[in-house]
PDB file of C-alpha atoms in Angstrom:
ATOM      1  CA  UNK A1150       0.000   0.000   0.000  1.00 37.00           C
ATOM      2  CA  UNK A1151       2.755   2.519   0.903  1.00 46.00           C
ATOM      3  CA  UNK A1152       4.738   1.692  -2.409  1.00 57.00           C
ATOM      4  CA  UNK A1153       1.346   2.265  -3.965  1.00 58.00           C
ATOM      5  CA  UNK A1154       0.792   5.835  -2.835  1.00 58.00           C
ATOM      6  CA  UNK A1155       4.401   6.585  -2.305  1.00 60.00           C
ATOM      7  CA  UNK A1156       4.167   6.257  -6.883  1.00 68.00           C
ATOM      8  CA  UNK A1157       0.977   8.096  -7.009  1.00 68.00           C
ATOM      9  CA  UNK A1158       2.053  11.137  -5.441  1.00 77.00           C
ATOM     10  CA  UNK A1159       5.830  10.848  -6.184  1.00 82.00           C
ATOM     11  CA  UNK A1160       5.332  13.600  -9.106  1.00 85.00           C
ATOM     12  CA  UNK A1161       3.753  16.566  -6.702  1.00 87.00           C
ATOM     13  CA  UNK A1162       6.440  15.854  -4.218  1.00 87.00           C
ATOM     14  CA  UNK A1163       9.730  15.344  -6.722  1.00 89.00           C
ATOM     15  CA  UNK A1164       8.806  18.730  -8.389  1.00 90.00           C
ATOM     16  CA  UNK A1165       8.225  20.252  -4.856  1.00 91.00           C
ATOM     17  CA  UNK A1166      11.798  18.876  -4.323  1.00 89.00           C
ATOM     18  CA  UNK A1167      13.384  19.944  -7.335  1.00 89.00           C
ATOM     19  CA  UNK A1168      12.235  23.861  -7.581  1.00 92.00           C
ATOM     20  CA  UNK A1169      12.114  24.700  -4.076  1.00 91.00           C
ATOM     21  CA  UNK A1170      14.290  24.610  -1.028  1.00 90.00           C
ATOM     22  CA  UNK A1171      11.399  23.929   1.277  1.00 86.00           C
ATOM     23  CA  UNK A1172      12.052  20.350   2.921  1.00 84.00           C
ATOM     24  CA  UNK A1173      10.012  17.657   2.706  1.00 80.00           C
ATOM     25  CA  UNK A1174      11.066  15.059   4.353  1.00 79.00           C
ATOM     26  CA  UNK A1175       9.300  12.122   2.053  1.00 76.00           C
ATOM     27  CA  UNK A1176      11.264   9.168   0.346  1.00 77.00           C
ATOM     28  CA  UNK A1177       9.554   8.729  -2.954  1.00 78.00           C
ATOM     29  CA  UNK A1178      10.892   7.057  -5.945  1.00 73.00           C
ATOM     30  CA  UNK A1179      13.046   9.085  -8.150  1.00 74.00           C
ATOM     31  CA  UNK A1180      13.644   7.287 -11.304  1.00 82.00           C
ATOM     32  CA  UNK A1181      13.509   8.834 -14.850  1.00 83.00           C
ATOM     33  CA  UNK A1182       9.354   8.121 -14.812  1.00 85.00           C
ATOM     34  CA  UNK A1183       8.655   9.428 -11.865  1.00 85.00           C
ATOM     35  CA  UNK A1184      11.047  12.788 -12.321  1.00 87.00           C
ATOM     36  CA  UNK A1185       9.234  12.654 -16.235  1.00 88.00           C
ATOM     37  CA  UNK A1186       6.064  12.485 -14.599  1.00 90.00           C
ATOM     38  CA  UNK A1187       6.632  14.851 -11.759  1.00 91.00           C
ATOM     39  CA  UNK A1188       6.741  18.039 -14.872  1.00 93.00           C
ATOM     40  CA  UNK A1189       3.183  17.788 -14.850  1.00 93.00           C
ATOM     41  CA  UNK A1190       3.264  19.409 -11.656  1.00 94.00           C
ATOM     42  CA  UNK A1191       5.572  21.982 -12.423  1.00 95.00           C
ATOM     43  CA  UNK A1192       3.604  24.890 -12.786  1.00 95.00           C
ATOM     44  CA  UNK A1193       1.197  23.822  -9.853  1.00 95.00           C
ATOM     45  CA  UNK A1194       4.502  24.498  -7.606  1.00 95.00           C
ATOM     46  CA  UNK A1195       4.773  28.076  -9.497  1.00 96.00           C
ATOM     47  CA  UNK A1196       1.551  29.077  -9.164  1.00 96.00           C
ATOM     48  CA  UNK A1197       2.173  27.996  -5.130  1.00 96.00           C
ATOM     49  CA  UNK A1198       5.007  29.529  -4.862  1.00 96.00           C
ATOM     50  CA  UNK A1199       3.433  32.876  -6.749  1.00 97.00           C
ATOM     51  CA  UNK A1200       0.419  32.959  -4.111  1.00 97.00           C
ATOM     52  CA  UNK A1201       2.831  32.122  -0.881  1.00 97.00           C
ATOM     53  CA  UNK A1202       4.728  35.309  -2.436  1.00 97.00           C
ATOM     54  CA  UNK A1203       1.489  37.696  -3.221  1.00 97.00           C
ATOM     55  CA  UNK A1204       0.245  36.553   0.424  1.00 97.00           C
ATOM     56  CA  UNK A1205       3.672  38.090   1.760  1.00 97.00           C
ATOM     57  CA  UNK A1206       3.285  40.850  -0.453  1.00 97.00           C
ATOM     58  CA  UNK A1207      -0.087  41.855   1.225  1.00 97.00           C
ATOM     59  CA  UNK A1208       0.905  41.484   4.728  1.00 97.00           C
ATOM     60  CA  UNK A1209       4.098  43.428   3.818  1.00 97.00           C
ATOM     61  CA  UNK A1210       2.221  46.244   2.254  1.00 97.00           C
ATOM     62  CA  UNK A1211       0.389  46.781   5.302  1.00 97.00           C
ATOM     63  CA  UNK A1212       3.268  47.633   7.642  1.00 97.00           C
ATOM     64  CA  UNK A1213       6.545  48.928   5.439  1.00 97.00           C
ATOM     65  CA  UNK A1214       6.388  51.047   1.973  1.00 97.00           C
ATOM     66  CA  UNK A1215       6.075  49.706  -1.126  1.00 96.00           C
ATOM     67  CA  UNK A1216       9.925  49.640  -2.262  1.00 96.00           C
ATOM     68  CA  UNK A1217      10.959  47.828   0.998  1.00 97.00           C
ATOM     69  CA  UNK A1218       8.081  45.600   0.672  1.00 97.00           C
ATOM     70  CA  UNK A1219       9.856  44.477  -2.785  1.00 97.00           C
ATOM     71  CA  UNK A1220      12.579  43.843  -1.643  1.00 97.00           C
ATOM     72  CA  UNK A1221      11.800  41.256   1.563  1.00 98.00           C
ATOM     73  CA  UNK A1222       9.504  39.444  -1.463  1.00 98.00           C
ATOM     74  CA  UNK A1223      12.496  38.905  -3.854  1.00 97.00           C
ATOM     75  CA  UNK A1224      14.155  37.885  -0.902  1.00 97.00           C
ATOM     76  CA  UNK A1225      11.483  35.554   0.169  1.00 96.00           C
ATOM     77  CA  UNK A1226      11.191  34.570  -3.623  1.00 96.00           C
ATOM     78  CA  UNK A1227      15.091  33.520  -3.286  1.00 94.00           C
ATOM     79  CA  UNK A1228      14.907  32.067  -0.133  1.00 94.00           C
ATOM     80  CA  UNK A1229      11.933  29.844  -1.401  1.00 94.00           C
ATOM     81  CA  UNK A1230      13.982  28.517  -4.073  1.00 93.00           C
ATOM     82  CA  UNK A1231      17.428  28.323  -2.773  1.00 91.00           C
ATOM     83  CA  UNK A1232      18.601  30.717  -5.528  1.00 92.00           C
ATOM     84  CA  UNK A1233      18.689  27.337  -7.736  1.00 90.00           C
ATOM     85  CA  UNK A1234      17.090  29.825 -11.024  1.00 94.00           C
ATOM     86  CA  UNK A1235      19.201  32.512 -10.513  1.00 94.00           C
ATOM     87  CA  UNK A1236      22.294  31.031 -10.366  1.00 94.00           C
ATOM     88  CA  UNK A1237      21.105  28.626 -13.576  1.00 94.00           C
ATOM     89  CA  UNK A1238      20.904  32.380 -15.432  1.00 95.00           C
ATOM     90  CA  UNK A1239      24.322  33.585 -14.189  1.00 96.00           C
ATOM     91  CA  UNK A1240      26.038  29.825 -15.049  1.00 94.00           C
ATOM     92  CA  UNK A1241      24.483  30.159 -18.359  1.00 95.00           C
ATOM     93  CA  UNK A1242      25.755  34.273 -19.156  1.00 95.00           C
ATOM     94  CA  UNK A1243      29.253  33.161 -18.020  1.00 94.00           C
ATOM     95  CA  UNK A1244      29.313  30.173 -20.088  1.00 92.00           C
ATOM     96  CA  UNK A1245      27.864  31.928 -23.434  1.00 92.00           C
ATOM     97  CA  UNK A1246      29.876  34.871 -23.286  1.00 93.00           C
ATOM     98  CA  UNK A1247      32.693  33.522 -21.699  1.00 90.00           C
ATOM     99  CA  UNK A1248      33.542  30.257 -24.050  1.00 86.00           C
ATOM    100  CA  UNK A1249      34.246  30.100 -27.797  1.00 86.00           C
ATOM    101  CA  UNK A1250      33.653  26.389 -28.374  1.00 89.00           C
ATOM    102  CA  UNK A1251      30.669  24.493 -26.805  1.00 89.00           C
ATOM    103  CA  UNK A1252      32.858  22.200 -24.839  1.00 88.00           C
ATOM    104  CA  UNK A1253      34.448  25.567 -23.617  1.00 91.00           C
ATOM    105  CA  UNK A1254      30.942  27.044 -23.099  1.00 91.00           C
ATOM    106  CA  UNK A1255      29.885  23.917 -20.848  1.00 89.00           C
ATOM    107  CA  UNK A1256      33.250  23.133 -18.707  1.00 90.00           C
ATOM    108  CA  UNK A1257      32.273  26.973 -17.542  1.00 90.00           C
ATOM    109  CA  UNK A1258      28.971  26.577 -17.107  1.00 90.00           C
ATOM    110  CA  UNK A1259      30.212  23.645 -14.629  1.00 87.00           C
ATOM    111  CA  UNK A1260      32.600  25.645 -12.664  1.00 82.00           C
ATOM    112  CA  UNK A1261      30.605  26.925  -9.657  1.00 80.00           C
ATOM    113  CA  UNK A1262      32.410  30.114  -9.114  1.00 85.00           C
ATOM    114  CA  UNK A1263      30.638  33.189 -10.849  1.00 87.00           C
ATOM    115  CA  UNK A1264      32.000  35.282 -13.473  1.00 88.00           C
ATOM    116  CA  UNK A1265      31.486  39.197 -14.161  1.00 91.00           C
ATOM    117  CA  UNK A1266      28.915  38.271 -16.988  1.00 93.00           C
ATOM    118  CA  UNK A1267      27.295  36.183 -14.440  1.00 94.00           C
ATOM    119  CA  UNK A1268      26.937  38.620 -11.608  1.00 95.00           C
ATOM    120  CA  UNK A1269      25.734  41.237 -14.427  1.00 96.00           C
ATOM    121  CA  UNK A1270      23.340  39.178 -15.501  1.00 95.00           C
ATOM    122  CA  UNK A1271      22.090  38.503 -11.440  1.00 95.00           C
ATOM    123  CA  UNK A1272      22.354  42.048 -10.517  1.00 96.00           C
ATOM    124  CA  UNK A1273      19.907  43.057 -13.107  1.00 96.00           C
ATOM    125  CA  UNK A1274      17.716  40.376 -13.337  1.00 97.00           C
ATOM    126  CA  UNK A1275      16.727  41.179  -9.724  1.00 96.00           C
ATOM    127  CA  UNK A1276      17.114  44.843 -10.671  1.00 97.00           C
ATOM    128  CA  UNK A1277      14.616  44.346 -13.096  1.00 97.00           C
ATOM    129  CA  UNK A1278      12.099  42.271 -11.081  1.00 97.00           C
ATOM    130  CA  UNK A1279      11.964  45.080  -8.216  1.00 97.00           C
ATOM    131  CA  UNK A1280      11.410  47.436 -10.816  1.00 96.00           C
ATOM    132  CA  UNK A1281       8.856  46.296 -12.680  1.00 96.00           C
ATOM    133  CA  UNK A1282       6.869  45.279  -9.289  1.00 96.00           C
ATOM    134  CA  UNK A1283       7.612  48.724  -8.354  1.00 96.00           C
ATOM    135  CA  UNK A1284       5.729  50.328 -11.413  1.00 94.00           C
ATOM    136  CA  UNK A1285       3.029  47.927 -11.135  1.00 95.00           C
ATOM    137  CA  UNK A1286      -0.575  48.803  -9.236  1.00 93.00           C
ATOM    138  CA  UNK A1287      -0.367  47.423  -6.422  1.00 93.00           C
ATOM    139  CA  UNK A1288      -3.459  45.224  -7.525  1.00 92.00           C
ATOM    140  CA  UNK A1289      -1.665  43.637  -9.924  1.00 94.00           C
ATOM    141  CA  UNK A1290       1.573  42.844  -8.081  1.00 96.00           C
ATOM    142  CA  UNK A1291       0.091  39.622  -6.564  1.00 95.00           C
ATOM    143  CA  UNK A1292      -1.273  38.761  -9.872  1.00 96.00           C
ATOM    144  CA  UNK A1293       2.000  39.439 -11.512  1.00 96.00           C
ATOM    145  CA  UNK A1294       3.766  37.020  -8.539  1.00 97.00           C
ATOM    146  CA  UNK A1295       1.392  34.208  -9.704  1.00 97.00           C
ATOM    147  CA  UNK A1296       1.589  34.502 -13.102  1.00 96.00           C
ATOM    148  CA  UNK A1297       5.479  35.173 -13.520  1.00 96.00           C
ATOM    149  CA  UNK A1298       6.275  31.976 -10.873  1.00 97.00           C
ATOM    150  CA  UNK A1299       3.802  29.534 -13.050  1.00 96.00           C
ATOM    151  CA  UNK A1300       5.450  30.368 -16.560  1.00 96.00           C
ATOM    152  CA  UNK A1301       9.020  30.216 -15.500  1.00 96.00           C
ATOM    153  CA  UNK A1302       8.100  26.604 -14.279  1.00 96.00           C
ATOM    154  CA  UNK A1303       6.150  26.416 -17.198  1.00 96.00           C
ATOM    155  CA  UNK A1304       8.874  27.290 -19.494  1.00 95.00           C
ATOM    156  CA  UNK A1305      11.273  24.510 -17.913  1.00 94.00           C
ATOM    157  CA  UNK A1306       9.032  21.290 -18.449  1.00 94.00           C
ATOM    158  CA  UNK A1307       8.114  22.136 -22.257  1.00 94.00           C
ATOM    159  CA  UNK A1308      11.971  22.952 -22.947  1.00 94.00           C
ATOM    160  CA  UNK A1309      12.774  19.550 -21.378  1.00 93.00           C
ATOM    161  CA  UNK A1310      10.706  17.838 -23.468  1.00 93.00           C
ATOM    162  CA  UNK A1311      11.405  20.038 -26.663  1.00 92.00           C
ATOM    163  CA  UNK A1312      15.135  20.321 -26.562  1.00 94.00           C
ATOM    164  CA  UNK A1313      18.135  18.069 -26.539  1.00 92.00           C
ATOM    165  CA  UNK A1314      20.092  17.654 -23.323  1.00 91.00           C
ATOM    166  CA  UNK A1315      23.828  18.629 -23.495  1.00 87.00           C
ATOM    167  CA  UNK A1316      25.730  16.925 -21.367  1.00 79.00           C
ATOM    168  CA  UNK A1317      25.228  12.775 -20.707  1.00 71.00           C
ATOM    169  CA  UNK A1318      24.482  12.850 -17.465  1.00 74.00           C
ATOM    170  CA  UNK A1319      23.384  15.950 -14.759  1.00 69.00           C
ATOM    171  CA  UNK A1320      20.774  17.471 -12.685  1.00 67.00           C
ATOM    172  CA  UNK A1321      18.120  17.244 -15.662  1.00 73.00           C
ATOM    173  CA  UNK A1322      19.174  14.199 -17.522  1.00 76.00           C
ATOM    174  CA  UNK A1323      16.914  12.205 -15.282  1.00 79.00           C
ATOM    175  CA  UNK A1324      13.910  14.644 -16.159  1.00 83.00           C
ATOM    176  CA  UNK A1325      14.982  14.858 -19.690  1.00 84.00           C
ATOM    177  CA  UNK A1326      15.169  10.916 -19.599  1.00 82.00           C
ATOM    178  CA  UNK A1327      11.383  10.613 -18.295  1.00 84.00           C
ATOM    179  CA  UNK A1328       9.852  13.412 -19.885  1.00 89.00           C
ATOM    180  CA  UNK A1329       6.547  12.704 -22.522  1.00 89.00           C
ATOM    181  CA  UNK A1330       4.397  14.385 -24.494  1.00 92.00           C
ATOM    182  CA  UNK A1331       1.535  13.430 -22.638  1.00 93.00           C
ATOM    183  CA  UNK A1332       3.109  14.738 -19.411  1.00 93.00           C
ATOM    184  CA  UNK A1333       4.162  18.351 -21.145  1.00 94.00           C
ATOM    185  CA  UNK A1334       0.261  18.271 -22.407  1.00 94.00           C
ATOM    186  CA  UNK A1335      -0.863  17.987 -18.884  1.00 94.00           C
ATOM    187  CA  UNK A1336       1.546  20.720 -17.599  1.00 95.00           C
ATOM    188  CA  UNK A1337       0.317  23.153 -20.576  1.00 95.00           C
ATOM    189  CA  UNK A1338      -3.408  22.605 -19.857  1.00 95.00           C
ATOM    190  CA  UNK A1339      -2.607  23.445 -16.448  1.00 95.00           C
ATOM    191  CA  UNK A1340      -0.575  26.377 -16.909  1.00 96.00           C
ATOM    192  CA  UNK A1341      -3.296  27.687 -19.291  1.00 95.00           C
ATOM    193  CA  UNK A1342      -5.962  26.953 -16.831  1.00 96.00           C
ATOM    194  CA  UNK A1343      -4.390  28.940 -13.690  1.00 95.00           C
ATOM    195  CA  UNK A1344      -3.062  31.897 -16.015  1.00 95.00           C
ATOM    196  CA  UNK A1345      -6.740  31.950 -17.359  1.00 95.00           C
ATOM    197  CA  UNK A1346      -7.985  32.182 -14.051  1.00 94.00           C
ATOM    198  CA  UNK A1347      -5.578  34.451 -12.593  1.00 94.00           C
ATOM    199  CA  UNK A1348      -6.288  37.431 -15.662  1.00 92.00           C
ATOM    200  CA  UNK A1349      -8.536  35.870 -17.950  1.00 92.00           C
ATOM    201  CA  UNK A1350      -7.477  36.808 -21.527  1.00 92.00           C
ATOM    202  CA  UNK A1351      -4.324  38.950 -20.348  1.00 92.00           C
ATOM    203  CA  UNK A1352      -3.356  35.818 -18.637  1.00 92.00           C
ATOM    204  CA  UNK A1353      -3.517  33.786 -21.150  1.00 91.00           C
ATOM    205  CA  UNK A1354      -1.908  35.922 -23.813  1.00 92.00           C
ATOM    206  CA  UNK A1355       1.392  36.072 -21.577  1.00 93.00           C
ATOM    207  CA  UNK A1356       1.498  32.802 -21.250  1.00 92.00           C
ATOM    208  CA  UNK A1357       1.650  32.492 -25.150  1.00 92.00           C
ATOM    209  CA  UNK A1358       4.415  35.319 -24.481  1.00 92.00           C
ATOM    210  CA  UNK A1359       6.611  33.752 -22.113  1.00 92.00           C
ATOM    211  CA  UNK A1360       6.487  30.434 -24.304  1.00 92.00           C
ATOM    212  CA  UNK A1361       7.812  32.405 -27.541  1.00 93.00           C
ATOM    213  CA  UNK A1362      10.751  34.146 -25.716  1.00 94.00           C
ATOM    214  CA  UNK A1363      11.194  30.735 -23.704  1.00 92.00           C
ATOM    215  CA  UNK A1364      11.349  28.797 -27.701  1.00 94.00           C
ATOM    216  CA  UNK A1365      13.661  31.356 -28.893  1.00 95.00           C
ATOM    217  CA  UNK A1366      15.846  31.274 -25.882  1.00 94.00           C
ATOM    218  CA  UNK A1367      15.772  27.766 -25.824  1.00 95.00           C
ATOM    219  CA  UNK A1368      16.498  27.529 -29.978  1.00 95.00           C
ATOM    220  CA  UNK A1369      19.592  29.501 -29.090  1.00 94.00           C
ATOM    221  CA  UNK A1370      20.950  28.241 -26.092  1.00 94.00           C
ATOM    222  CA  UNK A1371      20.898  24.881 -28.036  1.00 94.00           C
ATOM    223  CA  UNK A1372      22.961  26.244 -30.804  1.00 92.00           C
ATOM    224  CA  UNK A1373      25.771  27.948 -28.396  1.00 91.00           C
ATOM    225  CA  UNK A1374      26.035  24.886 -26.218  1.00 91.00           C
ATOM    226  CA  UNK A1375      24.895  22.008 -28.195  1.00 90.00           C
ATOM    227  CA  UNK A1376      21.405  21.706 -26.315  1.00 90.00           C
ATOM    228  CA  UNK A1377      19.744  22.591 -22.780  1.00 93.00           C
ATOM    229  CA  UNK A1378      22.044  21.850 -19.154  1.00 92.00           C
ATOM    230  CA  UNK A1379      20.403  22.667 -16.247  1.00 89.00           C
ATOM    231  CA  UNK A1380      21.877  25.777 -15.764  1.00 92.00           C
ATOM    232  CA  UNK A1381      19.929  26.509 -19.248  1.00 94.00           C
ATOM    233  CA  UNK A1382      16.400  25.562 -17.638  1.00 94.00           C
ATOM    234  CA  UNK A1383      17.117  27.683 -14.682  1.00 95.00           C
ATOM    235  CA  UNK A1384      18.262  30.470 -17.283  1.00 96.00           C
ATOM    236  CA  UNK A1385      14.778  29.968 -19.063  1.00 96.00           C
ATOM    237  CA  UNK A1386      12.440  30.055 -15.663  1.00 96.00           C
ATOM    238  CA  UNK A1387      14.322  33.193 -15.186  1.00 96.00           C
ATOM    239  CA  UNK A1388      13.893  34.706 -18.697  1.00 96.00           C
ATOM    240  CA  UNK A1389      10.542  33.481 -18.948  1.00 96.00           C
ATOM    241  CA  UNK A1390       9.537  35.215 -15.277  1.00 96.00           C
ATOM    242  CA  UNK A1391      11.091  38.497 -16.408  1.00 96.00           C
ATOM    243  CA  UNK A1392       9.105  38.689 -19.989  1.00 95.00           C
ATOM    244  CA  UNK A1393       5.810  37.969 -17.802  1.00 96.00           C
ATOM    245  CA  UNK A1394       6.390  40.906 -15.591  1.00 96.00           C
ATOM    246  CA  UNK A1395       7.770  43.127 -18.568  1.00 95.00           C
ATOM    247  CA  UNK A1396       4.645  42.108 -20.176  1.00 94.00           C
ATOM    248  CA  UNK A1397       2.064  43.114 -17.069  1.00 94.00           C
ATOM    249  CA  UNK A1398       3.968  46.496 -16.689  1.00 93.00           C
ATOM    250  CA  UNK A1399       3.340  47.488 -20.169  1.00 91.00           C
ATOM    251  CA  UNK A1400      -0.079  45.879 -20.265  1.00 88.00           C
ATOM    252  CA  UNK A1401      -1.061  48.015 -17.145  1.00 86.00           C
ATOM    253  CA  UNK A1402       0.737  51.404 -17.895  1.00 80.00           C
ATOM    254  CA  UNK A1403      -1.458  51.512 -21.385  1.00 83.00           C
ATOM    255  CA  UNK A1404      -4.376  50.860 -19.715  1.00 81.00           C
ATOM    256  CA  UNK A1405      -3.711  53.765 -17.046  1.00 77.00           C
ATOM    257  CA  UNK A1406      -3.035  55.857 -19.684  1.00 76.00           C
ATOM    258  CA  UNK A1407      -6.164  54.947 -21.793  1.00 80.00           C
ATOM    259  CA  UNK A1408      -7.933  55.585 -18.759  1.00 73.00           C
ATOM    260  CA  UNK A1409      -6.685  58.779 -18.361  1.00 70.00           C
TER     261      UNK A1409
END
């Protein structure tokens, strides 16, 4: 009975696992079909994570200003997720700008110490996410949380089915190894269904957003480096984030100034 439900709910739990740094303390198994599997769930955890973040937001806004407020939820945000994203986006910078051959490209992306192109690309990706929440209404921030958390998660699973994986082994060969179409369907249905539900049509047209900068991204990653590591997913999640809340800004400034 145990190994029975420990397989049924190995998916929810794996991905909880793999994109956060909250622990759960549950042995499930962890092959290549249960870590294929558990992308179904990936943008479940997002949208979680997006609402644990929005609730934050609104308890913050009710005792500090608005730009401190930002900050303690992109600390939060980091905290949540052990950094694992952002430092996927700064391995990838160093190793794309850094190397001239694709084995050069991926030995750096390997090396855990951080280069200047990495710590660029950190400092304004963070930069950019407290600006943009910033600008926004403050109705729309915990919208914006949601929606930005459940495509970069969104973003990974369809790239891991979609693109090759680089390297023979790593931290996604096991996903890449498991993933299906069947499993990405699931994960886009329910992507679609939250981001429909969290803005309706806006929602759904950034979704369709964040997947065409995610393709592109992904297209060219795979050129530079010979396919996706998992520096590259976290790179995407990041990318994919940022274009959602890029997206919302603009989307909200032109309707304040329509309004107007």
């Amino acid at each position: 009975m145990y190994g029975a439900l420990a397989r049924l709910f190995a998916p929810p739990i794996l991905a909880l696992q793999f994109l956060t740094a909250v622990p759960v303390p549950i042995s499930v198994p962890a092959g290549p079909k249960e870590l294929g599997r558990s992308l179904g769930c990936f943008p479940l955890i997002g949208a979680l994570l997006g609402l644990v973040l929005a609730a934050l937001d609104r308890v913050l806004l009710l005792v500090v200003p608005l730009p401190v407020a930002t900050v303690l939820v992109l600390v939060a945000g980091t905290l949540l997720t052990g950094g694992l994203h952002l430092d996927g986006l700064m391995d990838t910078c160093d190793g794309v700008f850094g190397g001239r051959s694709r084995a050069q490209r991926l030995e750096i992306m390997r090396d855990s110490r951080v280069g200047s192109y990495g710590v660029l690309a950190g400092a304004l990706q963070l930069l950019l996410k407290y600006a943009v929440l910033v600008a926004l209404p403050v109705g729309w921030r915990g919208p914006a949380l949601v929606l930005s958390l459940l495509c970069g998660r969104w973003a990974m699973a369809a790239a891991m089915w979609a693109f090759p994986y680089a390297r023979a082994e790593g931290l996604g060969s096991g996903f890449k190894a498991g993933v299906t179409a069947p499993v990405v369907i699931v994960a886009t249905a329910l992507a679609a269904a939250i981001a429909w539900a969290t803005l309706g049509v806006t929602g759904g047209a950034v979704l369709l957003g964040a997947a065409a900068v995610g393709w592109g991204l992904a297209a060219a990653l795979t050129r530079e480096v010979g396919g996706l590591t998992g520096d590259c997913y976290g790179a995407l999640n990041e990318v994919a984030e940022a274009t959602v809340l890029v997206t919302l800004s603009g989307v909200s400034f032109s309707m304040a100034a329509v309004a107007r």
